Amino acid sequence: MRPAATGMLKERAKVWRWRAVNPGAGRFACIRQGRRIMSIHRSNKMAISGIINTNVNALNTLNALGSTSSSLSTYIQQLSTGKQINGPSDNPAGYAIAQRFQTQINGLNQAVSNGNQAVSLVQTATGALQNETNLLQQIRTIAVQSANGSNTSSDRASLQGVVSQLLAQVQTIATQTQFNGQNILDGSFSGQQFQVGANANQVINVSIANSQANSIGVNTIGTSGTVYAGASGSVTNNGSAYTINTGAGGFTAGTVSISGSAGASGVAVTADESASNIAASFNAITQQTGVSATANTSVAFTVTTGSFSFSLSNGTSGNPTNTVNISANVTSTDPTGLSGLVASINNSTAQTGIAASVNSSNQLVLSQNQGQNILVSGFGGSGTLQAGSATAISSGSGTALVQGFVQLQSTQGYSLSGGTSIGLANISSLNAASTVNVSTVQGSNQAISIIDNAINALNQQGGALGAIQNRIQASVQNSQTTATNLQAAQSVVQDANIAQATTQLSKYQILQQAGISTLAQANSLQQSYLKLLP
């Protein structure tokens, strides 16, 4: 019985016929001269068709083997690098996230390095300042010794020789202390920035004052020194804060000139200008002068009992702003009696910025902490307000304008001059440490004051540098913590799961071996047809 799939192969004019050897099982055989040459199953269409030009089985096996080899390579790479994302094609979104993390981590690591270098610079400066302070302490001790009446002129001359050598060493330290080739104590290290963050403008600004012997202890204004409007003069300051008081008659129009470590500039002042505006003008030229300013306005009124009704505002008498109406009764001049007036003013603090309180002298204190003017106008009622020796404000008596004060601060020396627009009061003037001379009793006493001021200046600078060092170290610690957390986050996205990758590697190794074996069998199937040839 010949099946439907039985064919005839003609080769060299010989006919080979297929014979069913197990029809029920679909098995056939090719018989030649009574011998079985080949047996096939009906489901093997390729064998049945006898196609040898295209080995479909081998192609399918080869495709599967290629996919297996690709997966195997992926897991080999993951295990060799420890990363599940080794390129954009592995996971485009994850790759972008991991790269952003890496950018931030690199920046933070460099910021840590920058901060450590900055700490080293600051430590170098503070160490040198301490050495200068030690030398100045020796000079002061010698000055105290020289001021003693038991010393002769010859003794003091010998002591002055020692002082001169010590001052020379102070000058040497100030001019020769360097970090990475930069002088840091001669006044040239000013307005520098330490990049302590991974992003732009994450900096700490540092300026180190001039600690040369001819700069420390020079022309100092005491902390109580006040500059009043209305007189002329100038003063030089080595960094101590002092006040420009615009409340004693107000500034007249003119220009206040400042010459600081970074340069010189001027501030134009108009009549009745607020301390707030003057401070803003000073701060606008801080980069040129190295001098910054703050402003505040405060006035204390003696209050009588009675009724009060007045307008409270900022601005000037001709241009009031943020005006509010105040009404209250004062039954006594103690804090309890003034409480109604204080409460009425403080209810409008959010609008005017003016706060009221009662001081220990039972005076009404009005304050504007931004330095804006305080204007009292439209006064009515039976009570009165009086500031100092000024004329008391009463019903129909006009207005009171309080302008406040400006405080200047710099870590380095600067000079201030005002011509006819600004005057000076309570100013104590001293010479530089380099001029110390203990060859006389008077010179020795003056030397003590000069050296005290010089030591104080160095101590202030050392304290400021210590605070800067703490800031830098805190920034370094924060950068290290942030970098650690980012690395942990990056690991979640990028790093390979070794256990999982090992399991997958074993799987694809087995599949690859099976694929290679199957491919060999698929290729050998074609070779079976050669047996059909005579």
XYZ file of C-alpha atoms in Angstrom:
534
model
C 0.000 0.000 0.000
C 1.424 3.321 -1.094
C 0.661 6.349 1.164
C -0.393 9.735 -0.222
C 2.966 11.150 0.790
C 4.856 8.424 -1.095
C 6.990 9.871 -3.865
C 9.376 8.662 -6.459
C 12.955 9.708 -6.538
C 14.582 9.305 -9.834
C 18.326 9.135 -9.749
C 20.482 7.639 -12.512
C 17.384 6.172 -14.108
C 16.735 4.038 -11.075
C 13.397 4.153 -9.303
C 13.329 4.018 -5.548
C 9.976 3.249 -4.046
C 8.593 3.964 -0.611
C 6.971 1.167 1.271
C 4.835 1.377 4.368
C 6.555 -0.572 7.087
C 4.162 0.521 9.850
C 1.212 2.345 8.327
C -0.589 2.699 11.633
C 2.333 4.556 13.131
C 2.892 6.596 9.973
C 6.282 5.009 9.361
C 7.634 4.481 5.827
C 10.866 3.136 4.370
C 12.731 3.479 1.113
C 13.540 0.003 -0.244
C 16.247 -0.619 -2.835
C 17.096 -4.105 -3.970
C 15.384 -5.493 -0.933
C 17.300 -3.353 1.503
C 15.912 -0.531 3.678
C 17.833 2.616 2.813
C 15.953 5.233 4.921
C 12.934 5.320 7.176
C 10.916 8.458 7.915
C 7.785 9.520 9.777
C 4.947 11.182 7.940
C 5.191 14.243 10.246
C 8.720 14.981 9.010
C 7.750 17.072 6.053
C 11.293 18.103 5.291
C 12.500 14.527 5.254
C 9.508 13.587 3.254
C 10.061 16.431 0.805
C 13.772 15.700 0.675
C 14.803 19.463 0.746
C 18.485 19.991 1.344
C 18.978 23.571 0.080
C 17.433 25.224 3.178
C 17.849 23.674 6.587
C 14.909 25.249 8.430
C 15.557 23.259 11.589
C 19.132 24.500 11.713
C 18.025 28.093 11.105
C 15.466 27.977 13.904
C 18.002 26.423 16.214
C 20.591 29.030 15.216
C 18.182 31.891 15.992
C 17.406 30.447 19.399
C 21.102 29.915 20.033
C 21.834 33.538 19.111
C 19.215 34.811 21.567
C 20.613 32.532 24.244
C 24.177 33.715 23.584
C 23.052 37.377 23.798
C 21.364 36.796 27.155
C 24.382 34.828 28.342
C 26.678 37.733 27.389
C 24.420 40.156 29.265
C 24.643 38.213 32.510
C 28.368 37.595 32.105
C 28.807 41.382 31.782
C 26.590 42.034 34.807
C 28.610 39.633 36.922
C 31.939 41.003 35.696
C 30.976 44.677 36.289
C 28.562 44.256 39.182
C 26.054 46.450 37.332
C 22.769 45.548 35.748
C 22.873 48.756 33.654
C 26.100 48.995 31.664
C 24.847 51.132 28.806
C 21.803 53.081 27.599
C 20.428 50.043 25.765
C 20.156 48.026 28.985
C 17.618 50.425 30.513
C 17.354 53.899 28.933
C 15.434 55.527 31.791
C 17.492 53.832 34.492
C 20.719 54.753 32.698
C 19.744 58.454 32.625
C 18.838 58.406 36.318
C 22.082 56.642 37.261
C 24.129 59.157 35.262
C 22.434 62.080 37.000
C 23.231 60.486 40.326
C 26.845 60.013 39.239
C 27.148 63.654 38.181
C 25.947 64.797 41.588
C 28.159 62.293 43.400
C 31.243 63.445 41.488
C 30.446 67.068 42.318
C 29.941 66.295 45.992
C 33.195 64.341 46.197
C 35.047 67.293 44.676
C 33.255 69.656 47.058
C 34.529 67.545 49.954
C 38.052 67.846 48.566
C 37.598 71.614 48.123
C 36.330 71.947 51.675
C 39.253 70.016 53.107
C 41.664 72.282 51.233
C 39.806 75.330 52.541
C 40.063 73.994 56.088
C 43.806 73.557 55.597
C 44.098 77.163 54.407
C 42.112 78.474 57.366
C 44.169 76.384 59.782
C 47.349 77.779 58.230
C 46.051 81.318 58.717
C 44.876 80.778 62.296
C 48.152 79.123 63.214
C 50.096 82.099 61.875
C 47.758 84.541 63.650
C 48.369 82.678 66.894
C 52.113 83.045 66.386
C 51.656 86.780 65.820
C 49.518 87.006 68.946
C 52.211 85.246 70.976
C 54.776 87.778 69.755
C 52.464 90.682 70.592
C 51.950 89.239 74.059
C 55.717 89.318 74.550
C 55.818 92.923 73.316
C 53.067 93.929 75.743
C 54.903 92.274 78.624
C 58.022 94.226 77.703
C 55.977 97.456 77.504
C 54.633 96.851 81.013
C 58.179 96.192 82.192
C 59.496 99.338 80.511
C 56.765 101.504 82.060
C 58.149 100.737 85.514
C 59.968 103.695 87.063
C 62.874 101.539 88.227
C 64.219 101.267 84.668
C 66.894 103.583 83.331
C 66.997 105.046 79.843
C 69.609 102.460 78.949
C 67.329 99.672 80.182
C 64.459 100.963 78.080
C 66.697 101.269 75.021
C 67.637 97.611 75.399
C 63.994 96.656 75.779
C 63.152 98.659 72.657
C 65.736 96.637 70.749
C 63.920 93.439 71.716
C 60.569 94.978 70.741
C 61.923 95.962 67.322
C 63.030 92.413 66.626
C 59.688 91.003 67.738
C 57.817 93.491 65.536
C 60.032 92.528 62.605
C 59.035 88.904 63.118
C 55.352 89.889 63.264
C 55.808 91.628 59.920
C 57.618 88.602 58.487
C 54.815 86.255 59.482
C 52.183 88.562 57.990
C 53.967 89.001 54.671
C 55.383 85.512 54.185
C 52.587 83.209 55.363
C 51.344 81.479 52.225
C 49.034 78.693 51.149
C 49.491 77.239 47.689
C 51.621 80.226 46.724
C 49.103 82.830 47.919
C 49.810 85.321 50.695
C 46.975 85.062 53.185
C 47.789 87.528 55.987
C 49.006 90.626 54.143
C 45.509 91.872 53.284
C 45.507 90.536 49.724
C 43.348 87.498 50.517
C 40.002 89.261 50.365
C 36.633 88.369 48.877
C 37.656 84.795 48.097
C 35.097 82.023 47.622
C 35.373 78.423 48.735
C 33.234 76.120 46.559
C 31.835 73.723 49.140
C 28.815 72.412 47.227
C 28.199 70.380 44.087
C 26.244 73.145 42.348
C 26.859 76.724 41.267
C 26.992 79.457 43.937
C 27.228 76.986 46.823
C 30.152 78.896 48.286
C 31.494 80.327 51.525
C 33.018 83.795 51.206
C 36.253 84.394 53.075
C 38.317 87.513 53.666
C 41.364 87.584 55.923
C 42.325 90.954 57.372
C 45.717 92.559 56.986
C 47.780 91.537 60.014
C 50.969 93.399 59.153
C 52.519 95.366 61.994
C 51.748 98.651 60.252
C 48.041 97.782 59.993
C 47.028 96.268 63.319
C 46.269 98.628 66.193
C 45.924 101.628 63.896
C 43.368 104.446 64.176
C 40.714 102.584 66.065
C 37.203 103.798 66.808
C 35.918 102.463 70.086
C 32.684 100.503 70.106
C 30.900 103.520 71.631
C 32.201 105.890 68.975
C 29.370 107.736 67.255
C 29.397 109.829 64.103
C 26.927 112.711 64.180
C 25.592 114.773 61.323
C 26.564 118.395 61.008
C 30.375 118.600 61.375
C 33.333 117.767 59.145
C 36.177 115.308 59.536
C 37.385 111.810 58.738
C 38.459 108.706 60.550
C 40.130 105.384 59.788
C 38.825 102.155 61.265
C 40.509 98.741 61.453
C 37.322 96.730 61.447
C 35.453 97.604 64.645
C 31.784 98.445 64.258
C 30.669 102.011 64.796
C 27.576 104.099 64.246
C 26.488 106.907 61.981
C 23.655 108.570 63.899
C 21.199 110.438 61.712
C 18.915 111.291 64.603
C 20.833 114.375 65.801
C 19.522 116.830 63.272
C 19.573 114.562 60.227
C 22.099 114.266 57.425
C 22.493 117.246 55.186
C 22.852 116.634 51.488
C 26.318 115.504 50.462
C 28.554 112.487 49.865
C 30.011 110.074 52.395
C 33.251 108.568 51.083
C 34.614 105.176 52.129
C 38.081 103.874 51.367
C 38.386 100.189 52.211
C 40.658 97.243 51.544
C 39.020 96.558 48.179
C 38.960 100.178 46.981
C 37.200 103.490 47.485
C 33.707 104.716 46.701
C 31.121 107.241 47.819
C 27.510 107.301 48.970
C 25.247 110.227 48.108
C 23.055 111.273 51.035
C 19.959 113.444 50.678
C 18.289 115.529 53.365
C 15.997 113.595 55.743
C 17.043 110.275 54.185
C 16.256 107.192 56.247
C 18.963 105.079 57.824
C 17.573 102.140 55.827
C 18.292 103.860 52.511
C 21.740 104.971 53.643
C 22.629 101.414 54.722
C 21.395 100.076 51.380
C 23.661 102.576 49.603
C 26.657 101.434 51.658
C 25.870 97.767 50.977
C 25.599 98.454 47.248
C 29.338 99.258 47.194
C 30.494 96.557 49.617
C 32.399 94.805 46.815
C 34.396 97.997 46.208
C 35.043 98.895 49.846
C 34.790 95.721 51.906
C 32.439 97.578 54.290
C 28.876 96.455 55.045
C 26.097 98.307 56.857
C 23.027 97.621 58.973
C 20.312 100.089 59.968
C 17.955 100.531 62.873
C 15.660 103.252 64.161
C 14.722 103.726 67.786
C 13.482 106.592 69.917
C 12.406 106.864 73.568
C 9.552 109.227 74.461
C 8.663 110.472 77.911
C 4.880 110.225 78.108
C 2.443 112.249 80.199
C -0.993 111.059 81.196
C -3.963 111.913 79.038
C -5.585 110.980 75.774
C -3.578 110.365 72.612
C -4.541 110.570 68.957
C -1.909 110.744 66.206
C -0.788 109.312 62.885
C 2.196 106.942 62.833
C 4.017 106.237 59.577
C 7.319 105.716 57.767
C 8.844 108.064 55.206
C 9.386 111.804 55.673
C 7.189 114.678 56.800
C 6.441 115.495 53.177
C 6.023 111.909 52.026
C 4.602 109.622 54.735
C 4.026 105.932 53.930
C 2.187 103.059 55.659
C 0.216 105.528 57.774
C -1.971 104.259 60.631
C -4.041 106.147 63.192
C -3.282 105.553 66.862
C -5.729 106.249 69.688
C -5.289 105.418 73.364
C -5.618 106.743 76.903
C -2.713 106.805 79.344
C -3.841 106.698 82.954
C -0.387 106.467 84.511
C 3.217 106.556 83.339
C 4.116 103.067 84.537
C 4.075 100.012 82.232
C 0.502 99.223 83.195
C -0.698 102.718 82.400
C 1.170 102.725 79.083
C -0.062 99.276 78.045
C -3.038 100.605 76.087
C -0.867 102.915 74.000
C 1.712 100.153 73.454
C -0.975 97.706 72.339
C -2.528 100.225 69.957
C 0.837 100.775 68.233
C 1.755 97.086 68.118
C -1.564 96.190 66.523
C -0.269 97.941 63.389
C 3.321 96.623 63.470
C 2.680 94.341 60.500
C 1.880 97.420 58.389
C 4.389 99.964 59.684
C 7.201 97.773 60.982
C 7.172 99.965 64.109
C 7.077 98.198 67.472
C 6.398 99.769 70.867
C 7.683 98.820 74.307
C 8.361 100.369 77.705
C 11.929 100.655 79.009
C 13.179 100.625 82.590
C 12.689 104.401 82.800
C 8.998 104.032 81.953
C 9.544 105.632 78.556
C 7.676 104.659 75.420
C 10.228 103.167 72.999
C 9.396 103.053 69.281
C 11.644 100.849 67.112
C 11.869 100.107 63.392
C 14.467 97.346 62.968
C 14.922 97.943 59.234
C 16.054 101.520 59.796
C 13.076 103.224 58.177
C 12.040 106.636 59.464
C 9.468 106.941 62.231
C 7.076 109.843 61.673
C 4.590 111.044 64.293
C 2.113 113.604 62.920
C -1.404 114.999 63.327
C -1.034 114.895 67.085
C -4.159 115.461 69.160
C -5.418 114.765 72.658
C -4.368 115.984 76.076
C -1.185 113.908 76.512
C 2.338 114.778 75.316
C 5.402 112.948 73.973
C 8.926 114.245 74.502
C 12.174 112.759 73.137
C 15.212 113.851 75.114
C 15.635 117.608 75.238
C 13.530 118.190 72.133
C 10.318 120.171 72.304
C 7.435 118.060 73.554
C 4.850 116.972 71.004
C 1.370 118.012 71.995
C -1.949 118.737 70.352
C -1.382 120.939 67.322
C 2.393 121.183 67.879
C 3.413 119.596 64.573
C 5.370 116.415 63.824
C 8.380 114.415 64.984
C 10.695 112.682 62.479
C 13.117 110.031 63.779
C 15.733 108.910 61.257
C 17.652 106.201 63.100
C 21.274 105.114 62.719
C 23.599 103.124 60.466
C 26.270 100.748 61.735
C 29.277 99.938 59.557
C 31.306 96.748 59.866
C 34.408 95.437 58.121
C 36.970 92.760 58.873
C 39.690 94.996 57.438
C 40.764 98.599 57.750
C 38.794 101.382 56.084
C 38.512 105.162 56.233
C 35.367 107.283 56.246
C 35.049 110.963 55.399
C 32.022 113.195 55.102
C 33.123 116.763 54.417
C 30.327 119.030 55.598
C 27.800 116.199 55.622
C 29.104 114.036 58.426
C 30.957 114.717 61.646
C 32.810 112.824 64.334
C 32.445 112.431 68.087
C 33.911 110.192 70.830
C 36.755 109.060 68.568
C 39.936 107.703 70.123
C 42.936 107.562 67.794
C 45.916 105.249 68.250
C 49.015 104.474 66.218
C 49.941 101.251 64.461
C 51.770 98.441 66.244
C 54.800 99.082 64.053
C 55.284 102.477 65.762
C 55.502 101.069 69.279
C 58.383 102.614 71.204
C 59.070 101.662 74.812
C 62.149 103.861 75.242
C 60.100 106.274 77.392
C 57.492 105.825 80.111
C 54.877 107.635 78.009
C 55.739 105.527 74.975
C 55.513 102.353 77.050
C 52.038 103.253 78.316
C 50.878 104.067 74.810
C 52.415 100.812 73.575
C 50.262 98.847 76.020
C 47.106 100.394 74.543
C 48.279 99.874 70.973
C 49.244 96.247 71.532
C 45.985 95.556 73.389
C 44.089 96.792 70.367
C 46.312 94.819 67.986
C 45.825 91.618 69.993
C 42.078 92.220 70.068
C 42.041 92.651 66.279
C 43.955 89.397 65.780
C 41.691 87.594 68.246
C 38.621 88.800 66.381
C 40.097 87.651 63.097
C 41.031 84.299 64.615
C 37.518 83.890 65.976
C 36.021 84.735 62.592
C 38.281 82.195 60.893
C 37.360 79.591 63.493
C 33.685 80.142 62.716
C 34.417 79.863 58.996
C 36.312 76.617 59.590
C 33.328 75.205 61.463
C 31.042 76.194 58.580
C 33.325 74.557 56.043
C 33.626 71.370 58.085
C 29.849 71.239 58.473
C 29.497 71.630 54.704
C 32.055 68.869 54.128
C 30.185 66.551 56.491
C 26.891 67.340 54.778
C 28.409 66.714 51.336
C 29.813 63.376 52.484
C 26.441 62.329 53.903
C 24.618 63.418 50.764
C 27.103 61.601 48.521
C 26.665 58.409 50.556
C 22.881 58.597 50.264
C 23.069 59.267 46.529
C 25.391 56.304 46.053
C 22.868 54.117 47.869
C 20.098 55.407 45.601
C 22.266 54.869 42.520
C 22.998 51.306 43.646
C 19.297 50.481 43.706
C 18.953 51.644 40.103
C 22.228 50.449 38.615
C 23.831 47.596 40.560
C 23.238 43.949 39.649
C 21.577 41.364 41.858
C 24.426 38.844 41.949
C 22.263 35.922 43.094
C 19.750 36.522 40.331
C 22.430 37.097 37.702
C 24.215 33.865 38.704
C 20.982 31.905 38.393
C 20.297 33.360 34.960
C 23.889 32.699 33.888
C 23.526 28.993 34.745
C 20.213 28.855 32.917
C 21.563 30.339 29.704
C 24.742 28.257 29.862
C 22.567 25.122 29.842
C 20.409 26.527 27.048
C 23.507 27.369 25.041
C 24.895 23.852 25.418
C 21.520 22.392 24.419
C 21.333 24.738 21.453
C 24.784 23.771 20.226
C 23.892 20.081 20.487
C 20.570 20.610 18.705
C 22.242 22.616 15.948
C 24.668 19.776 15.366
C 21.764 17.338 15.020
C 19.901 19.664 12.662
C 22.978 19.932 10.462
C 23.567 16.157 10.496
C 19.992 15.560 9.320
C 20.847 16.934 5.882
C 23.826 14.656 5.643
C 21.477 11.647 5.905
C 20.323 12.334 2.373
C 23.764 11.491 1.097
C 22.941 7.859 1.796
C 20.376 8.060 -0.972
C 23.139 8.624 -3.455
C 24.591 5.472 -5.110
